[in-house]
CSV table of C-alpha atoms in Angstrom, one decimal:
chain,number,residue,atom,x,y,z
A,832,MET,CA,33.3,17.1,17.0
A,833,PRO,CA,30.3,15.0,16.8
A,834,GLU,CA,29.6,13.7,13.1
A,835,VAL,CA,25.8,13.4,11.7
A,836,LYS,CA,25.8,9.9,9.5
A,837,VAL,CA,23.6,8.1,7.1
A,838,PRO,CA,21.7,5.9,9.7
A,839,GLU,CA,20.3,2.7,8.6
A,840,LEU,CA,17.7,3.0,6.7
A,841,ALA,CA,16.0,-0.5,5.4
A,842,GLU,CA,17.3,-3.9,5.0
A,843,SER,CA,17.3,-3.6,0.8
A,844,ILE,CA,18.5,0.2,1.3
A,845,THR,CA,22.5,1.0,1.7
A,846,GLU,CA,22.5,4.4,-0.3
A,847,GLY,CA,20.5,7.1,-0.7
A,848,THR,CA,21.3,10.6,-2.9
A,849,ILE,CA,21.3,14.2,-0.8
A,850,ALA,CA,18.1,15.8,-2.0
A,851,GLU,CA,17.7,19.1,0.3
A,852,TRP,CA,20.2,20.3,3.3
A,853,LEU,CA,17.6,21.8,5.5
A,854,LYS,CA,20.4,23.6,7.3
A,855,GLN,CA,23.8,25.4,6.2
A,856,VAL,CA,27.1,26.1,7.5
A,857,GLY,CA,26.3,28.5,10.5
A,858,ASP,CA,22.7,27.4,11.5
A,859,SER,CA,22.2,26.4,15.2
A,860,VAL,CA,21.0,23.0,15.3
A,861,ASP,CA,18.5,21.1,18.4
A,862,LYS,CA,19.1,17.7,19.0
A,863,GLY,CA,16.6,15.7,17.2
A,864,GLU,CA,16.5,18.5,14.7
A,865,ALA,CA,16.0,17.7,11.0
A,866,ILE,CA,19.2,19.3,8.8
A,867,VAL,CA,18.8,16.9,5.7
A,868,GLU,CA,16.5,15.5,3.2
A,869,LEU,CA,17.8,12.3,2.0
A,870,GLU,CA,16.5,10.2,-1.5
A,871,THR,CA,16.5,6.6,-1.4
A,872,ASP,CA,14.8,3.9,-4.0
A,873,LYS,CA,11.4,4.5,-2.0
A,874,VAL,CA,10.6,7.3,-0.1
A,875,ASN,CA,12.2,10.5,0.5
A,876,VAL,CA,13.7,10.8,4.5
A,877,GLU,CA,14.9,13.4,7.1
A,878,VAL,CA,18.2,12.6,8.6
A,879,VAL,CA,18.6,14.3,12.0
A,880,SER,CA,21.3,15.6,14.5
A,881,GLU,CA,22.0,13.6,17.3
A,882,GLU,CA,24.0,16.6,18.9
A,883,ALA,CA,23.3,19.9,19.7
A,884,GLY,CA,25.2,22.9,18.7
A,885,VAL,CA,25.9,24.6,15.3
A,886,LEU,CA,26.6,23.2,12.3
A,887,GLN,CA,30.2,23.5,11.3
A,888,GLU,CA,30.4,21.7,8.2
A,889,LEU,CA,28.9,20.0,4.7
A,890,LEU,CA,30.9,16.6,4.0
A,891,ALA,CA,28.4,16.1,0.7
A,892,ASP,CA,26.6,18.3,-1.4
A,893,GLU,CA,23.4,17.8,-2.8
A,894,GLY,CA,23.0,15.4,-5.6
A,895,ASP,CA,25.6,13.5,-4.2
A,896,THR,CA,25.2,10.0,-2.9
A,897,VAL,CA,25.8,8.8,0.1
A,898,GLU,CA,26.1,5.4,2.0
A,899,VAL,CA,24.8,4.2,5.1
A,900,GLY,CA,27.3,4.9,7.7
A,901,GLN,CA,29.2,7.9,5.9
A,902,ALA,CA,29.6,11.1,7.5
A,903,ILE,CA,27.9,13.9,5.9
A,904,ALA,CA,27.8,16.8,8.5
A,905,VAL,CA,29.8,18.1,11.0
A,906,VAL,CA,27.8,19.7,14.1
A,907,GLY,CA,30.2,21.6,16.5
A,908,GLU,CA,29.6,23.5,19.9
A,909,GLY,CA,27.7,27.1,20.5
A,910,SER,CA,24.9,28.6,18.9
A,911,GLY,CA,24.4,29.9,15.5
A,912,ASN,CA,22.5,32.2,13.1
A,913,ASN,CA,23.0,31.8,9.7
A,914,THR,CA,26.4,32.8,10.1
A,915,SER,CA,27.8,30.8,6.7
A,916,GLU,CA,27.6,34.2,4.7
A,917,SER,CA,29.6,36.0,7.2
A,918,SER,CA,32.1,33.9,7.7
A,919,THR,CA,33.0,33.4,3.9
A,920,LYS,CA,32.8,37.4,3.7
A,921,GLN,CA,35.7,37.4,6.8
A,922,GLU,CA,37.4,34.9,4.3
A,923,ASP,CA,37.0,37.0,1.1
A,924,THR,CA,38.0,40.0,3.1
A,925,LYS,CA,41.2,38.7,4.4
A,926,ALA,CA,42.2,37.2,1.3
A,927,THR,CA,41.6,40.5,-0.5
A,928,ASP,CA,43.9,42.5,2.3
A,929,ASN,CA,46.6,40.0,1.7
A,930,SER,CA,46.2,40.2,-2.6
A,931,ASN,CA,46.6,44.4,-1.6
A,932,LYS,CA,49.4,44.1,0.6
A,933,GLU,CA,51.6,41.7,-1.9
A,934,GLN,CA,50.4,44.7,-4.6
A,935,GLN,CA,51.6,47.6,-2.3
A,936,SER,CA,55.5,45.8,-1.6
A,937,SER,CA,56.1,44.8,-4.8
A,938,GLU,CA,53.9,46.6,-7.9
A,939,SER,CA,56.6,45.3,-10.7
A,940,SER,CA,56.3,41.6,-10.0
A,941,GLU,CA,52.2,41.5,-11.2
A,942,SER,CA,52.8,38.0,-12.5
A,943,SER,CA,54.5,36.8,-9.4
A,944,GLU,CA,51.6,37.8,-7.1
A,945,SER,CA,48.6,36.8,-9.3
A,946,SER,CA,49.8,33.5,-8.9
A,947,GLU,CA,50.3,33.6,-5.4
A,948,SER,CA,47.1,34.4,-4.3
A,949,THR,CA,45.1,32.8,-7.2
A,950,GLY,CA,42.3,31.5,-4.8
A,951,SER,CA,42.2,34.5,-3.1
A,952,LYS,CA,41.9,36.8,-6.0
A,953,SER,CA,39.3,34.7,-7.6
A,954,GLU,CA,36.4,35.4,-4.5
A,955,ALA,CA,38.2,39.2,-4.2
A,956,SER,CA,37.0,39.8,-7.9
A,957,SER,CA,33.6,38.9,-7.0
A,958,GLN,CA,33.3,40.8,-4.0
A,959,ASP,CA,34.6,44.0,-6.2
A,960,ASN,CA,31.5,43.6,-8.5
A,961,GLY,CA,29.1,43.5,-5.3
A,962,GLN,CA,28.1,40.5,-6.5
A,963,ARG,CA,28.6,36.8,-4.8
A,964,VAL,CA,28.9,33.7,-6.9
A,965,ASN,CA,26.5,31.5,-5.4
A,966,ALA,CA,28.6,28.0,-4.6
A,967,THR,CA,28.2,25.4,-2.1
A,968,PRO,CA,30.7,25.7,1.0
A,969,SER,CA,32.4,22.6,-0.3
A,970,ALA,CA,33.3,24.2,-3.8
A,971,ARG,CA,34.3,27.1,-2.6
A,972,LYS,CA,36.5,25.4,-0.2
A,973,TYR,CA,37.7,22.9,-3.3
A,974,ALA,CA,37.8,25.7,-5.7
A,975,ARG,CA,40.6,27.9,-3.3
A,976,GLU,CA,42.6,25.2,-3.4
A,977,LYS,CA,42.8,24.4,-6.6
A,978,GLY,CA,43.2,27.7,-7.6
A,979,ILE,CA,40.0,28.5,-9.4
A,980,ASP,CA,38.2,31.6,-10.6
A,981,LEU,CA,34.5,30.7,-8.9
A,982,SER,CA,33.5,33.5,-11.4
A,983,GLU,CA,34.6,31.7,-14.1
A,984,VAL,CA,32.6,28.2,-13.1
A,985,SER,CA,29.1,27.7,-15.0
A,986,PRO,CA,27.0,25.9,-13.2
A,987,SER,CA,24.8,23.1,-14.8
A,988,SER,CA,21.1,24.2,-13.3
A,989,ASN,CA,19.9,26.1,-10.3
A,990,ASP,CA,22.6,28.9,-10.7
A,991,VAL,CA,24.4,27.0,-7.9
A,992,VAL,CA,28.1,26.3,-8.2
A,993,ARG,CA,28.9,22.3,-6.8
A,994,LYS,CA,32.3,20.7,-6.5
A,995,SER,CA,31.6,19.2,-10.0
A,996,HIS,CA,31.4,22.3,-11.7
A,997,VAL,CA,34.8,23.2,-10.2
A,998,ASP,CA,36.5,19.9,-11.6
A,999,GLN,CA,34.8,19.8,-15.1
A,1000,SER,CA,35.8,24.2,-15.5
A,1001,GLN,CA,39.3,22.7,-14.4
A,1002,LYS,CA,39.1,20.1,-17.0
A,1003,GLN,CA,38.2,22.7,-19.8
A,1004,SER,CA,40.5,24.6,-19.3
A,1005,ASN,CA,43.3,22.0,-19.4
A,1006,THR,CA,42.1,21.2,-22.9
A,1007,GLN,CA,41.8,24.3,-23.7
A,1008,GLN,CA,45.4,24.9,-23.1
A,1009,SER,CA,47.0,21.9,-24.3
A,1010,GLN,CA,44.9,21.0,-26.9
A,1011,PRO,CA,43.6,24.1,-28.6
A,1012,ALA,CA,43.4,22.5,-32.0
A,1013,ALA,CA,41.5,19.7,-30.8
A,1014,LYS,CA,39.0,22.1,-29.2
A,1015,GLU,CA,38.3,23.5,-33.2
A,1016,GLU,CA,37.7,20.8,-34.6
A,1017,THR,CA,35.4,19.6,-32.0
A,1018,LYS,CA,33.6,22.6,-32.4
A,1019,LYS,CA,33.4,22.6,-36.3
A,1020,PRO,CA,31.2,19.5,-36.3
A,1021,ALA,CA,28.4,21.3,-34.3
A,1022,GLN,CA,28.6,24.4,-36.1
A,1023,GLN,CA,28.0,22.7,-39.3
A,1024,ASN,CA,25.1,20.0,-37.9
A,1025,PRO,CA,23.5,22.1,-34.8
A,1026,SER,CA,21.4,19.6,-32.8
A,1027,LYS,CA,17.3,20.2,-32.1
A,1028,PRO,CA,17.0,21.6,-29.1
A,1029,VAL,CA,17.0,19.1,-26.0
A,1030,ILE,CA,16.9,19.3,-21.8
A,1031,ARG,CA,19.5,17.0,-20.6
A,1032,GLU,CA,18.8,16.5,-16.5
A,1033,LYS,CA,19.9,13.7,-14.2
A,1034,MET,CA,17.3,11.1,-13.3
A,1035,SER,CA,15.9,11.2,-9.8
A,1036,ARG,CA,17.5,8.4,-7.9
A,1037,ARG,CA,13.7,7.0,-7.4
A,1038,LYS,CA,13.1,7.2,-11.3
A,1039,LYS,CA,16.6,5.2,-12.1
A,1040,THR,CA,16.0,2.5,-9.1
A,1041,ALA,CA,12.2,2.4,-10.5
A,1042,ALA,CA,13.5,1.7,-14.0
A,1043,LYS,CA,16.5,-0.7,-13.1
A,1044,LYS,CA,13.5,-2.7,-11.2
A,1045,LEU,CA,11.0,-3.1,-14.1
A,1046,LEU,CA,13.7,-4.0,-16.1
A,1047,GLU,CA,14.9,-6.5,-14.0
A,1048,VAL,CA,11.4,-8.0,-13.7
A,1049,SER,CA,10.8,-8.5,-17.4
A,1050,ASN,CA,14.4,-10.1,-18.0
A,1051,ASN,CA,14.1,-12.5,-14.8
A,1052,THR,CA,10.2,-13.5,-15.1
A,1053,ALA,CA,8.2,-15.1,-17.5
A,1054,MET,CA,5.5,-12.6,-17.8
A,1055,LEU,CA,2.2,-12.7,-19.1
A,1056,THR,CA,-0.9,-10.5,-19.2
A,1057,THR,CA,-4.4,-12.4,-19.7
A,1058,PHE,CA,-7.6,-9.8,-19.9
A,1059,ASN,CA,-11.3,-10.0,-18.8
A,1060,GLU,CA,-14.1,-7.3,-18.8
A,1061,ILE,CA,-16.3,-6.3,-15.9
A,1062,ASP,CA,-20.0,-5.3,-16.0
A,1063,MET,CA,-20.2,-2.4,-13.6
A,1064,THR,CA,-23.7,-1.8,-13.6
A,1065,ASN,CA,-24.1,-3.3,-10.5
A,1066,VAL,CA,-21.2,-1.8,-8.3
A,1067,MET,CA,-22.0,1.7,-9.6
A,1068,ASP,CA,-25.7,1.2,-8.6
A,1069,LEU,CA,-25.0,0.0,-5.2
A,1070,ARG,CA,-22.5,3.0,-5.1
A,1071,LYS,CA,-25.3,5.5,-5.7
A,1072,ARG,CA,-27.7,4.0,-3.5
A,1073,LYS,CA,-25.5,4.0,-0.2
A,1074,LYS,CA,-23.2,6.4,-0.9
A,1075,GLU,CA,-25.1,9.2,1.4
A,1076,GLN,CA,-25.6,7.2,3.9
A,1077,PHE,CA,-22.3,5.2,3.9
A,1078,ILE,CA,-20.4,8.7,4.2
A,1079,LYS,CA,-23.0,9.8,7.4
A,1080,ASP,CA,-21.8,6.1,9.1
A,1081,HIS,CA,-18.2,6.6,8.3
A,1082,ASP,CA,-17.4,10.2,9.4
A,1083,GLY,CA,-17.3,11.6,6.1
A,1084,THR,CA,-15.3,8.7,4.2
A,1085,LYS,CA,-16.5,8.2,0.4
A,1086,LEU,CA,-17.2,4.6,-1.1
A,1087,GLY,CA,-14.7,4.5,-3.4
A,1088,PHE,CA,-14.3,1.5,-6.5
A,1089,MET,CA,-11.0,0.8,-4.6
A,1090,SER,CA,-12.6,-1.0,-1.9
A,1091,PHE,CA,-14.6,-3.3,-4.1
A,1092,PHE,CA,-11.3,-4.3,-5.7
A,1093,THR,CA,-9.5,-4.7,-3.2
A,1094,LYS,CA,-11.7,-7.1,-1.4
A,1095,ALA,CA,-12.6,-9.0,-4.7
A,1096,ALA,CA,-8.6,-9.0,-4.9
A,1097,VAL,CA,-8.4,-10.6,-1.7
A,1098,ALA,CA,-11.1,-13.1,-1.9
A,1099,ALA,CA,-10.0,-14.4,-4.9
A,1100,LEU,CA,-6.3,-14.5,-3.6
A,1101,LYS,CA,-8.0,-16.7,-1.1
A,1102,LYS,CA,-9.1,-19.1,-4.1
A,1103,TYR,CA,-5.7,-18.7,-5.8
A,1104,PRO,CA,-2.9,-18.6,-3.5
A,1105,GLU,CA,-0.3,-19.1,-6.1
A,1106,VAL,CA,-1.1,-15.3,-7.4
A,1107,ASN,CA,-0.2,-14.8,-3.7
A,1108,ALA,CA,3.4,-16.0,-3.6
A,1109,GLU,CA,6.6,-15.1,-5.1
A,1110,ILE,CA,10.2,-17.3,-6.0
A,1111,ASP,CA,13.1,-17.4,-3.8
A,1112,GLY,CA,15.5,-19.2,-5.1
A,1113,ASP,CA,14.4,-23.2,-5.5
A,1114,ASP,CA,11.7,-21.8,-2.8
A,1115,MET,CA,8.1,-20.8,-3.6
A,1116,ILE,CA,7.3,-18.4,-0.9
A,1117,THR,CA,3.4,-18.6,-0.6
A,1118,LYS,CA,1.8,-15.8,1.8
A,1119,GLN,CA,-0.7,-16.2,4.5
A,1120,TYR,CA,-1.4,-12.6,4.8
A,1121,TYR,CA,-2.8,-9.9,2.0
A,1122,ASP,CA,-1.1,-6.3,2.4
A,1123,ILE,CA,-2.6,-5.1,-0.8
A,1124,GLY,CA,-0.3,-2.4,-2.8
A,1125,VAL,CA,-2.1,0.4,-4.2
A,1126,ALA,CA,-0.4,2.4,-7.1
A,1127,VAL,CA,-0.6,6.2,-6.4
A,1128,SER,CA,0.7,9.0,-9.2
A,1129,THR,CA,2.9,11.4,-7.8
A,1130,GLU,CA,5.2,14.4,-9.3
A,1131,ASP,CA,8.2,12.3,-8.3
A,1132,GLY,CA,6.6,9.6,-10.3
A,1133,LEU,CA,4.8,5.9,-9.3
A,1134,LEU,CA,4.5,4.8,-5.8
A,1135,VAL,CA,2.8,1.8,-4.4
A,1136,PRO,CA,2.1,1.9,-0.5
A,1137,PHE,CA,0.5,-1.2,1.1
A,1138,VAL,CA,-2.5,-1.5,2.8
A,1139,ARG,CA,-2.1,-3.7,5.1
A,1140,ASP,CA,-4.3,-6.9,6.6
A,1141,CYS,CA,-6.8,-6.1,3.9
A,1142,ASP,CA,-8.7,-9.5,4.8
A,1143,LYS,CA,-9.5,-7.6,8.3
A,1144,LYS,CA,-10.6,-4.6,7.2
A,1145,ASN,CA,-14.0,-3.4,5.8
A,1146,PHE,CA,-14.9,-1.5,3.2
A,1147,ALA,CA,-14.7,2.3,5.1
A,1148,GLU,CA,-11.6,1.1,6.9
A,1149,ILE,CA,-9.5,0.5,3.2
A,1150,GLU,CA,-11.1,3.7,1.9
A,1151,ASP,CA,-9.9,5.3,4.7
A,1152,GLU,CA,-6.1,3.7,4.9
A,1153,ILE,CA,-6.1,4.5,0.6
A,1154,GLY,CA,-6.7,8.0,1.2
A,1155,ASN,CA,-4.2,8.3,4.1
A,1156,LEU,CA,-1.4,6.8,2.0
A,1157,ALA,CA,-2.8,8.3,-1.1
A,1158,LYS,CA,-1.8,11.8,0.9
A,1159,LYS,CA,1.3,11.0,2.5
A,1160,ALA,CA,2.6,10.0,-1.1
A,1161,ARG,CA,1.7,13.6,-2.3
A,1162,ASP,CA,3.3,15.1,0.8
A,1163,LYS,CA,5.9,13.1,0.5
A,1164,LYS,CA,5.7,11.5,3.9
A,1165,LEU,CA,5.7,8.0,3.8
A,1166,GLY,CA,7.9,5.9,5.5
A,1167,LEU,CA,9.7,2.9,4.4
A,1168,ASP,CA,7.4,0.7,6.4
A,1169,ASP,CA,4.6,2.3,3.9
A,1170,MET,CA,6.3,0.5,1.0
A,1171,VAL,CA,7.7,-2.7,2.3
A,1172,ASN,CA,7.1,-6.8,2.1
A,1173,GLY,CA,3.5,-6.4,0.1
A,1174,SER,CA,2.0,-9.2,-1.3
A,1175,PHE,CA,-0.2,-8.5,-4.5
A,1176,THR,CA,-0.3,-5.0,-6.3
A,1177,ILE,CA,-3.4,-3.2,-7.7
A,1178,THR,CA,-3.0,-0.1,-10.6
A,1179,ASN,CA,-5.8,2.0,-11.8
A,1180,GLY,CA,-4.9,3.6,-15.4
A,1181,GLY,CA,-8.3,4.4,-15.8
A,1182,ILE,CA,-8.1,7.7,-13.8
A,1183,PHE,CA,-6.1,9.0,-16.2
A,1184,GLY,CA,-8.0,7.6,-19.3
A,1185,SER,CA,-6.5,4.1,-20.0
A,1186,MET,CA,-8.9,1.9,-21.8
A,1187,MET,CA,-6.0,-0.8,-21.6
A,1188,SER,CA,-2.6,-2.1,-20.6
A,1189,THR,CA,-0.3,-5.3,-19.5
A,1190,PRO,CA,0.8,-4.0,-16.3
A,1191,ILE,CA,4.1,-5.0,-14.7
A,1192,ILE,CA,4.5,-7.2,-11.6
A,1193,ASN,CA,5.6,-5.2,-8.6
A,1194,GLY,CA,9.3,-6.4,-7.6
A,1195,SER,CA,9.3,-10.0,-6.5
A,1196,GLN,CA,5.7,-10.4,-6.7
A,1197,ALA,CA,4.0,-12.7,-8.6
A,1198,ALA,CA,1.4,-10.9,-10.3
A,1199,ILE,CA,-0.8,-7.2,-11.0
A,1200,LEU,CA,-4.0,-6.3,-11.0
A,1201,GLY,CA,-4.8,-3.5,-13.8
A,1202,MET,CA,-8.2,-1.5,-13.8
A,1203,HIS,CA,-9.0,0.6,-16.5
A,1204,SER,CA,-11.7,3.6,-17.9
A,1205,ILE,CA,-15.3,2.7,-17.3
A,1206,ILE,CA,-16.5,3.1,-20.9
A,1207,THR,CA,-20.3,2.7,-22.0
A,1208,ARG,CA,-20.6,0.2,-24.8
A,1209,PRO,CA,-22.9,-1.8,-26.8
A,1210,ILE,CA,-23.6,-5.3,-24.9
A,1211,ALA,CA,-25.5,-7.9,-25.7
A,1212,ILE,CA,-27.5,-9.2,-22.5
A,1213,ASP,CA,-29.1,-12.3,-24.6
A,1214,ALA,CA,-29.8,-13.3,-28.1
A,1215,ASP,CA,-32.5,-10.8,-28.7
A,1216,THR,CA,-31.2,-7.6,-26.1
A,1217,ILE,CA,-28.6,-5.1,-26.2
A,1218,GLU,CA,-28.1,-2.8,-24.3
A,1219,ASN,CA,-25.6,0.0,-23.6
A,1220,ARG,CA,-23.6,-1.0,-20.4
A,1221,PRO,CA,-20.4,0.4,-18.1
A,1222,MET,CA,-17.9,-1.3,-19.3
A,1223,MET,CA,-14.2,-1.7,-17.6
A,1224,TYR,CA,-11.2,-3.7,-19.1
A,1225,ILE,CA,-9.5,-5.5,-16.4
A,1226,ALA,CA,-5.7,-7.1,-16.9
A,1227,LEU,CA,-3.5,-9.4,-14.7
A,1228,SER,CA,-0.3,-9.5,-15.3
A,1229,TYR,CA,1.3,-12.8,-13.5
A,1230,ASP,CA,4.9,-14.7,-13.5
A,1231,HIS,CA,4.2,-18.2,-15.4
A,1232,ARG,CA,6.8,-19.7,-13.8
A,1233,ILE,CA,4.7,-20.3,-10.8
A,1234,ILE,CA,0.8,-19.0,-12.2
A,1235,ASP,CA,-0.3,-21.1,-14.5
A,1236,GLY,CA,-3.1,-19.9,-17.3
A,1237,LYS,CA,-5.8,-21.6,-15.7
A,1238,GLU,CA,-5.2,-20.0,-12.4
A,1239,ALA,CA,-4.6,-16.5,-13.9
A,1240,VAL,CA,-7.9,-16.5,-15.5
A,1241,GLY,CA,-9.7,-18.2,-12.9
A,1242,PHE,CA,-8.5,-15.2,-10.9
A,1243,LEU,CA,-9.4,-12.9,-13.1
A,1244,LYS,CA,-13.1,-14.5,-13.8
A,1245,THR,CA,-13.5,-14.7,-9.5
A,1246,ILE,CA,-12.8,-10.8,-9.9
A,1247,LYS,CA,-15.4,-10.5,-12.3
A,1248,GLU,CA,-18.3,-12.2,-10.9
A,1249,LEU,CA,-17.5,-10.8,-7.1
A,1250,ILE,CA,-17.5,-7.0,-8.9
A,1251,GLU,CA,-20.7,-7.9,-11.0
A,1252,ASN,CA,-22.8,-9.3,-8.1
A,1253,PRO,CA,-21.7,-6.7,-5.0
A,1254,GLU,CA,-24.0,-8.4,-2.8
A,1255,ASP,CA,-21.8,-11.4,-3.0
A,1256,LEU,CA,-18.3,-9.8,-2.1
A,1257,LEU,CA,-20.2,-8.2,0.9
A,1258,LEU,CA,-20.7,-12.2,2.2
A,1259,GLU,CA,-17.4,-13.2,1.3
A,1260,SER,CA,-16.1,-10.2,3.5
C-alpha cells in the first residue's frame, strides 16, 4: 500500500515533530489532501497524501519526532467515512466473545483464561463499563501485544493514551512487582518533604530549536551591544501630517514606524557593509541584498520572517509586506521561504513596553537592531533650553569578529540622523 512519507523541507531541516493528525484511521483521503501537520524548527508544514483512498494506519503518534523520508502513514484503496471507531469496536467485541467462549469451556481454570486473553480483556472491560479508553491506534495495538490493560494506563496530558504511556505503565508495573521495598523508600522522602506546585511539560520543537540557536550564538560569537537615542519628534510629526493622505493613496495601508526604521537600516547597511555580512568558516560573506527580518511575536514564540529586497520597495510596500507576514505568522501560515536567507534583523521590544535591551543576533547574521518604547523625557536643546521630547533608545548587538566598534557606532549614528530628519530618509530611498 502507498506510504505517506515526510517530504523534503529545507536544506537545513532534517526532521520535525508530529503536531496534529488532521485525518484518522478509516478517514477518506483525496490526492493532495493534508493529513498531518508537522512542526519544524521554523514553521508548521502540512504533509499531503500523494494517493486517494482510505487512511489505513498511522505509523507515528502526535509528539513523535520523524525524519525526512520516513513513512508516517499508510493509505489504502477504497472509500472511508471515519470508520476507525467501528473497526476498533469490532475487534473489542470479537475479543470479548473469544474470552466468553473460553470461560464457558473451562470455568475452573479462571487464572489460565485470564493470562491467555489479557489483551482482549483490557478493552472488553472498558466496553462493559460503557466507556472506551481514549488512545491512539498504535497505543492500542502495542498494548494488546504487551498484554497491558489500557484502563490502567495514565496519560500525561489531554487524556489520550500514547505508546510511550503504555511503556511507562509496564515499567512501573515491573518495578512494583520486583522492588516493592524500593518503591516505599522512594515515596517516603516525598511525603516528608512535599514539593511546591509545578507544571512540567515538554518544550515545543520550535522553542527547543530557538533555545539551542540562541545559546550557539552566545557561545560562538564575540557579541557586543552599543546604544544610542533618537528624538522621535520630527518623524512623529511627519506621520501625523501625512497619515490620512497615505492611507488614501495606498488603499488603507497605515504608515508605521517600522518602514522608517527599515529604510534607515538599508541606508546604514549600504554605508557600513560589514554589518550586512556573516562569517562562513575562514571567509567573510558580504551580502549585496537587503532582506530585512522583522521579529513577530506569536503564541508559539518569536518568529522572524523576512521582507525581501527592501532597497527596492517604497514605504507602503514595506508596510504591506510586514503586515502580511505578521498575519501569516499569527495564523501559522508562514512558509519556509519566508524564514530563511535574511541579511539583517530588526526587533521592536517597545511594543511590549521595553525601555532598553540587548537583543541577540539572529542566526548567522552579523548584527541586529533593537527598537524600544518611546518615552517623553526632558532633553537639553541647547545651553539655555530644555524641552520634553519623545525619545527612543536603540541598540545594535553585533559580532565583534567582523564589525569594529567604530562601524557599530557609525551605523547607529546613521540610523539616528535619518530618523530625526525623515526628509533626508526619503531622499536616501
